[in-house]
C-alpha positions as a Python dict, from the first residue, in 0.01 Angstrom:
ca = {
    (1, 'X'): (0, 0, 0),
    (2, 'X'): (224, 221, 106),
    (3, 'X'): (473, 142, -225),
    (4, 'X'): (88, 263, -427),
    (5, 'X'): (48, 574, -244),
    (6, 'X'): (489, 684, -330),
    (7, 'X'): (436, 583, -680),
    (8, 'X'): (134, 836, -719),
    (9, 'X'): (300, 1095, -497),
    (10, 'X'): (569, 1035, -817),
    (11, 'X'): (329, 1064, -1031),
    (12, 'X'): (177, 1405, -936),
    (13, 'X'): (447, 1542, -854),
    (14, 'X'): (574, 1502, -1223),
    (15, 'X'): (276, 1635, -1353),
    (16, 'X'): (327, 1940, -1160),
    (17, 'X'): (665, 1964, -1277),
    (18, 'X'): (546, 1921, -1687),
    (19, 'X'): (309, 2209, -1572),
    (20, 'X'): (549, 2450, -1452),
    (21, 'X'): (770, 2373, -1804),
    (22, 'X'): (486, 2506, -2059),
    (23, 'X'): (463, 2853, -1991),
    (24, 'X'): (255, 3107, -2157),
    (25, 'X'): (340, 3464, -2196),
    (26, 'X'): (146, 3765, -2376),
    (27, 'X'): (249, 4072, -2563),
    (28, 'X'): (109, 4355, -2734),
    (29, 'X'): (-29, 4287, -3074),
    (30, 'X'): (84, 4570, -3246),
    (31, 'X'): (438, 4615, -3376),
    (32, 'X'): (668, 4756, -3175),
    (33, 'X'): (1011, 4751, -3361),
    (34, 'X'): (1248, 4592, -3272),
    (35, 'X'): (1124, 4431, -2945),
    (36, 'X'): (750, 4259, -3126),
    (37, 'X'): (662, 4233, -3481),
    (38, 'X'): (353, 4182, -3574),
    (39, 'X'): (511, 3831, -3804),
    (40, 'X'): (586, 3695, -3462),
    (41, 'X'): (969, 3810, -3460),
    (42, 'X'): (1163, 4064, -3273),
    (43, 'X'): (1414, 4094, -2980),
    (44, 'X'): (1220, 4041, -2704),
    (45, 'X'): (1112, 3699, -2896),
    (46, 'X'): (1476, 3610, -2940),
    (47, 'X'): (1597, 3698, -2543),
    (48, 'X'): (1299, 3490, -2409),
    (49, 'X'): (1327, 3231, -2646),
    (50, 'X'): (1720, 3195, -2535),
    (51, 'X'): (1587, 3227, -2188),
    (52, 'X'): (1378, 2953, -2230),
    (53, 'X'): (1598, 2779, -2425),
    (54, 'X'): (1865, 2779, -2145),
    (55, 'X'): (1659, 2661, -1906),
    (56, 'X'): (1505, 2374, -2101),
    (57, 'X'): (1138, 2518, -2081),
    (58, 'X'): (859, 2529, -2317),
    (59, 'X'): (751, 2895, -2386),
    (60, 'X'): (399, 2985, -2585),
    (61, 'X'): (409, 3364, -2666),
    (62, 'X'): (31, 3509, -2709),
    (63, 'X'): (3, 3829, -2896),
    (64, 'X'): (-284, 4048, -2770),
    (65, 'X'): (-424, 4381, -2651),
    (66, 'X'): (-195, 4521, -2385),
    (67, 'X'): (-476, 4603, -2178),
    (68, 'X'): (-604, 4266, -2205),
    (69, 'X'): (-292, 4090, -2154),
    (70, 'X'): (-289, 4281, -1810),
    (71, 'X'): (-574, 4167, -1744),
    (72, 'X'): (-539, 3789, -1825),
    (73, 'X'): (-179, 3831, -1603),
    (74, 'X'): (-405, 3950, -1339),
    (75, 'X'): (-635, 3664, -1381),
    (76, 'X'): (-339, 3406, -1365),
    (77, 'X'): (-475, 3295, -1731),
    (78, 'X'): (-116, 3369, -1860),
    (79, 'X'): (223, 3275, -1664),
    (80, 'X'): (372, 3651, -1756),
    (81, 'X'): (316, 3946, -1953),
    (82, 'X'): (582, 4133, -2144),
    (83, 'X'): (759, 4412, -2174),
    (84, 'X'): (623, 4621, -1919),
    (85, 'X'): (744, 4966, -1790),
    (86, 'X'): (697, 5032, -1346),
    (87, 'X'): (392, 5136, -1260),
    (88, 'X'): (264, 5160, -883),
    (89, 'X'): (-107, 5022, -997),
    (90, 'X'): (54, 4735, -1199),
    (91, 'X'): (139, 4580, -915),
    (92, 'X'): (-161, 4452, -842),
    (93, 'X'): (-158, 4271, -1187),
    (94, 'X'): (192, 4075, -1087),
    (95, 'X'): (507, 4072, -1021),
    (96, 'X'): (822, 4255, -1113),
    (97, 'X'): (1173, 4111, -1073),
    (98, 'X'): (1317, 4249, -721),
    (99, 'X'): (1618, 4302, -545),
    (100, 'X'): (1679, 3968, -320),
    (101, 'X'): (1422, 3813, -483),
    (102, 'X'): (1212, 4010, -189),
    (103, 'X'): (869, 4060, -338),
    (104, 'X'): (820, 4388, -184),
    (105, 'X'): (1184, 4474, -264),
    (106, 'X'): (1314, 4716, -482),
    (107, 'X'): (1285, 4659, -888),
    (108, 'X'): (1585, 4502, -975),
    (109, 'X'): (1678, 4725, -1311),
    (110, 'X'): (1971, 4477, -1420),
    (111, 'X'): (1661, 4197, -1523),
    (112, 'X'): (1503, 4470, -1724),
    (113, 'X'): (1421, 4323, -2102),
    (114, 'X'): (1548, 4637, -2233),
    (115, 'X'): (1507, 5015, -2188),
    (116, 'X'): (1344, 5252, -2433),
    (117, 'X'): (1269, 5652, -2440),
    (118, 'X'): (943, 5828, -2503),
    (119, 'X'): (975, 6158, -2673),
    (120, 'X'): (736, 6436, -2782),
    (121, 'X'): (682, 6425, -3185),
    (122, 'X'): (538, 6748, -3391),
    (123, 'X'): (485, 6856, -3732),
    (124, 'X'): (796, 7007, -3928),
    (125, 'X'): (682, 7380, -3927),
    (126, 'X'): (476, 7383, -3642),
    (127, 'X'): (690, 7563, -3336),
    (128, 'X'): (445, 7647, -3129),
    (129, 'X'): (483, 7340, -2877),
    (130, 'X'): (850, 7382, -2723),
    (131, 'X'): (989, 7089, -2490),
    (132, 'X'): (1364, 7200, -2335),
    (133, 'X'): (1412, 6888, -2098),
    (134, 'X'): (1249, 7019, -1784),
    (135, 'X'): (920, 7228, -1913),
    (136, 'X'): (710, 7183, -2197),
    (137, 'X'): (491, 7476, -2330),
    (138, 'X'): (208, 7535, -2613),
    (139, 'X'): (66, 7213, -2541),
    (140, 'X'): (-284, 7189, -2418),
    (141, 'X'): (-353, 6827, -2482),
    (142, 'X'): (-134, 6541, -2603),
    (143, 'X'): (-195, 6219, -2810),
    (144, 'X'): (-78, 5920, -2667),
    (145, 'X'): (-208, 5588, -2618),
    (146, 'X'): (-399, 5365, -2412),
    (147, 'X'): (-243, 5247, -2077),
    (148, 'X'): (83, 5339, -2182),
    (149, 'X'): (289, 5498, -1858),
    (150, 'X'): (402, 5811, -2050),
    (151, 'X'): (50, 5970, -1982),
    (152, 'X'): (153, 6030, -1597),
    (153, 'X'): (397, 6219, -1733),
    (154, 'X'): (206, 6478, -1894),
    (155, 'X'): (-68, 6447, -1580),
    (156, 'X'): (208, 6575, -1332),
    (157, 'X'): (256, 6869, -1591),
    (158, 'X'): (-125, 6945, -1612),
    (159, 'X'): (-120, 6899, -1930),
    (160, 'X'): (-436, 6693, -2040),
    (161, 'X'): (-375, 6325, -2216),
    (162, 'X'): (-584, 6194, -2517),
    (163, 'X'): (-554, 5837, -2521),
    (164, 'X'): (-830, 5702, -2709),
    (165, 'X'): (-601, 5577, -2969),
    (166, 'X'): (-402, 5204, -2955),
    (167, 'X'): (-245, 5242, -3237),
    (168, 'X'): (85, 5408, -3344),
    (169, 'X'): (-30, 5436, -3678),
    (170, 'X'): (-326, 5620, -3594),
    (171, 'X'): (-203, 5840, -3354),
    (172, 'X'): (20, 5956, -3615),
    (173, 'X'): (-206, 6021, -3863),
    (174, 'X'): (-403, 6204, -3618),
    (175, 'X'): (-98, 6457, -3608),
    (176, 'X'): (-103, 6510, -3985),
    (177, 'X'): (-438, 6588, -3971),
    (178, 'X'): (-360, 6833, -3712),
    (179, 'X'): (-588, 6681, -3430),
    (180, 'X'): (-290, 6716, -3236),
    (181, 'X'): (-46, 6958, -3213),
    (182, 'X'): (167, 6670, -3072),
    (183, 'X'): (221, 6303, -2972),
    (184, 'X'): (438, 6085, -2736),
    (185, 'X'): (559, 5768, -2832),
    (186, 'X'): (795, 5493, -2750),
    (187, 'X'): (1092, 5624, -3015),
    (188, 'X'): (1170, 5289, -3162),
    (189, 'X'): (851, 5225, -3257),
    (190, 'X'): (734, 5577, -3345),
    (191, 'X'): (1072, 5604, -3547),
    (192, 'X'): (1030, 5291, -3782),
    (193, 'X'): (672, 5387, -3858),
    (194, 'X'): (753, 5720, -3993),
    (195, 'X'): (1084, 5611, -4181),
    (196, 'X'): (824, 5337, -4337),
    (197, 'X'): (538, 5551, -4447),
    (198, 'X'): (517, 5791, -4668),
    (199, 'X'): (290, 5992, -4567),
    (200, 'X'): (476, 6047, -4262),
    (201, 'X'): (829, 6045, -4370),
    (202, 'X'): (986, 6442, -4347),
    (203, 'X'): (631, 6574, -4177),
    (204, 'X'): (696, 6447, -3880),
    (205, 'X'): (965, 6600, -3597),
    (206, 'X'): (1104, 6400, -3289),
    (207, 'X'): (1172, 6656, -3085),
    (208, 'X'): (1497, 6651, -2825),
    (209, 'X'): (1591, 6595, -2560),
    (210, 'X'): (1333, 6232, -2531),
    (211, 'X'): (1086, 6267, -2238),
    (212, 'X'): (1142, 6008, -2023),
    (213, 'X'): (1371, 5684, -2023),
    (214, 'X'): (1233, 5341, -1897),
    (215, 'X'): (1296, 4966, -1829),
    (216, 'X'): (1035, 4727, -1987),
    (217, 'X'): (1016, 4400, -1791),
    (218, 'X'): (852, 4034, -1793),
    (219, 'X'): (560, 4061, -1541),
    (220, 'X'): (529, 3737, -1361),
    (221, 'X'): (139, 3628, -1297),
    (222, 'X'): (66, 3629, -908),
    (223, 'X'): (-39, 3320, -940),
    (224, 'X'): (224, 3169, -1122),
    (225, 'X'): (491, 3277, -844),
    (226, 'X'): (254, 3138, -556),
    (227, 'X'): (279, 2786, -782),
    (228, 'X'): (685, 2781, -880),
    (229, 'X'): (864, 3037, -674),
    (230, 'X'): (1170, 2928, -776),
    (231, 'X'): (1137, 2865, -1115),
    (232, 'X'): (982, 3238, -1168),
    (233, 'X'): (1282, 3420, -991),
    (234, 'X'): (1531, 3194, -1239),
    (235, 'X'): (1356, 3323, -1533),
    (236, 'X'): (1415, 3719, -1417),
    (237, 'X'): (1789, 3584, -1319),
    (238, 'X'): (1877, 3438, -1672),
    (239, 'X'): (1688, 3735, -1848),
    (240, 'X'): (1972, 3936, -1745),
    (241, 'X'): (2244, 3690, -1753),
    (242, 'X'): (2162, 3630, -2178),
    (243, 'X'): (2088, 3977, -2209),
    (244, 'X'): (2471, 4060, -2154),
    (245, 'X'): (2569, 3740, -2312),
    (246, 'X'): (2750, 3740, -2661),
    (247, 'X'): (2506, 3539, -2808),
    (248, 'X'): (2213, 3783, -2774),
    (249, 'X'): (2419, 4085, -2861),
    (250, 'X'): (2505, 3918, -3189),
    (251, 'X'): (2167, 3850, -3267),
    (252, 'X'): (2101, 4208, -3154),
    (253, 'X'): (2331, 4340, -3416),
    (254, 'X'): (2184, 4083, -3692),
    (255, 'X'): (1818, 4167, -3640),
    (256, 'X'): (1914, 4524, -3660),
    (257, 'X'): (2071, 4531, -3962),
}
């Protein structure tokens, strides 16, 4: 009996451990070059997959609505959600990686994904909206997009935030049309859709110094750290340890080529 009841401890406790192997994480479904493509490439894909790779996990990577894939990490219906900037009310979607592994500890900024920079973009000719690094002025309202954390920005400077748009695209086109007198955007991003369209190519002006500078992280679902502590806290650890690695910043170099 008691050689039965070890044998489906064994059991069940390998099931637990396939579990904890297949891991699903979600993205934004948009394009945002070179970290997510739309065609299911980019170099967030790449560092996870190596992540994954490394430590002999299965990875499923769901593109969706960034509000909804907040919402499904909240849920526990997906193991993480990437790339995500720090926001205060995020946390009570999931986890970020900490110092100490300390879940109320301070982010740990070296198991960042990457780090990008927001900046203010106008049309060529317009000079009424002036940004010098500390104060912007002529701007009333700005476009930016849903749920993004750049719109705190502009609420500390009383300046009013449109979000209404999820697309990059849009937004842009919004500017042509003059419906804004300005946008923020994630510069990567913003920067490869204007060089690619040509509507937008030599209209639009990125104006300098960028706004703000940011980490993007993999959220870890709540529920997935209460199930595989361990495991979750590796994943943050080798997300830094292949950033640095040669391996990734070849592939960095390739992909942006």
């Amino acid at each position: 009996m008691l050689i039965k009841i070890l044998t489906l401890f064994v059991c069940v406790s390998s099931l637990t451990a396939l579990s904890k192997s297949l891991l699903n994480f979600c993205y934004e479904d948009q394009d945002s070059y070179p970290w997510v493509l739309k065609n299911g490439t980019g170099l967030n894909i790449e560092h996870l997959g190596l992540v994954a790779k490394k430590l002999k996990i299965s990875t499923k990577f769901i593109p969706m609505p960034w509000n909804r894939c907040l919402e499904e990490l909240r849920k526990g219906e997906v193991d993480g959600a990437f790339a995500a900037s720090f926001k205060a009310e995020r946390i009570e979607f999931g986890y970020y990686p900490t110092q100490n592994h300390k879940l109320d500890g301070k982010i740990d900024d070296s198991k960042r994904l990457h780090t990008n920079q927001y900046s203010l973009y106008v049309l060529k000719g317009e000079n009424k909206v002036k940004w010098d690094g500390k104060n912007i002025s002529g701007l009333s309202t700005v476009g930016s997009l849903t749920g993004y954390s750049i719109n705190e920005f502009f609420v500390k400077k009383n300046i009013r935030v449109d979000d209404g748009t999820r697309l990059p695209i849009s937004i842009l086109e919004k500017l042509l049309n003059k419906r804004f007198m300005a946008v923020a955007l994630q510069d990567n991003r913003a920067d490869y859709i204007i060089n690619s369209d040509l509507k937008l190519k030599n209209k639009v002006l990125k104006l300098v110094p960028p706004l703000e500078k940011k980490s993007y992280f993999l959220m870890i679902s709540k529920k997935f750290m209460e199930e595989d502590t361990v495991l979750a806290n590796k994943i943050w650890d080798t997300i830094k340890e292949v950033r640095e690695s040669d391996e990734f910043q070849k592939r960095s170099k390739d992909f942006l080529k």
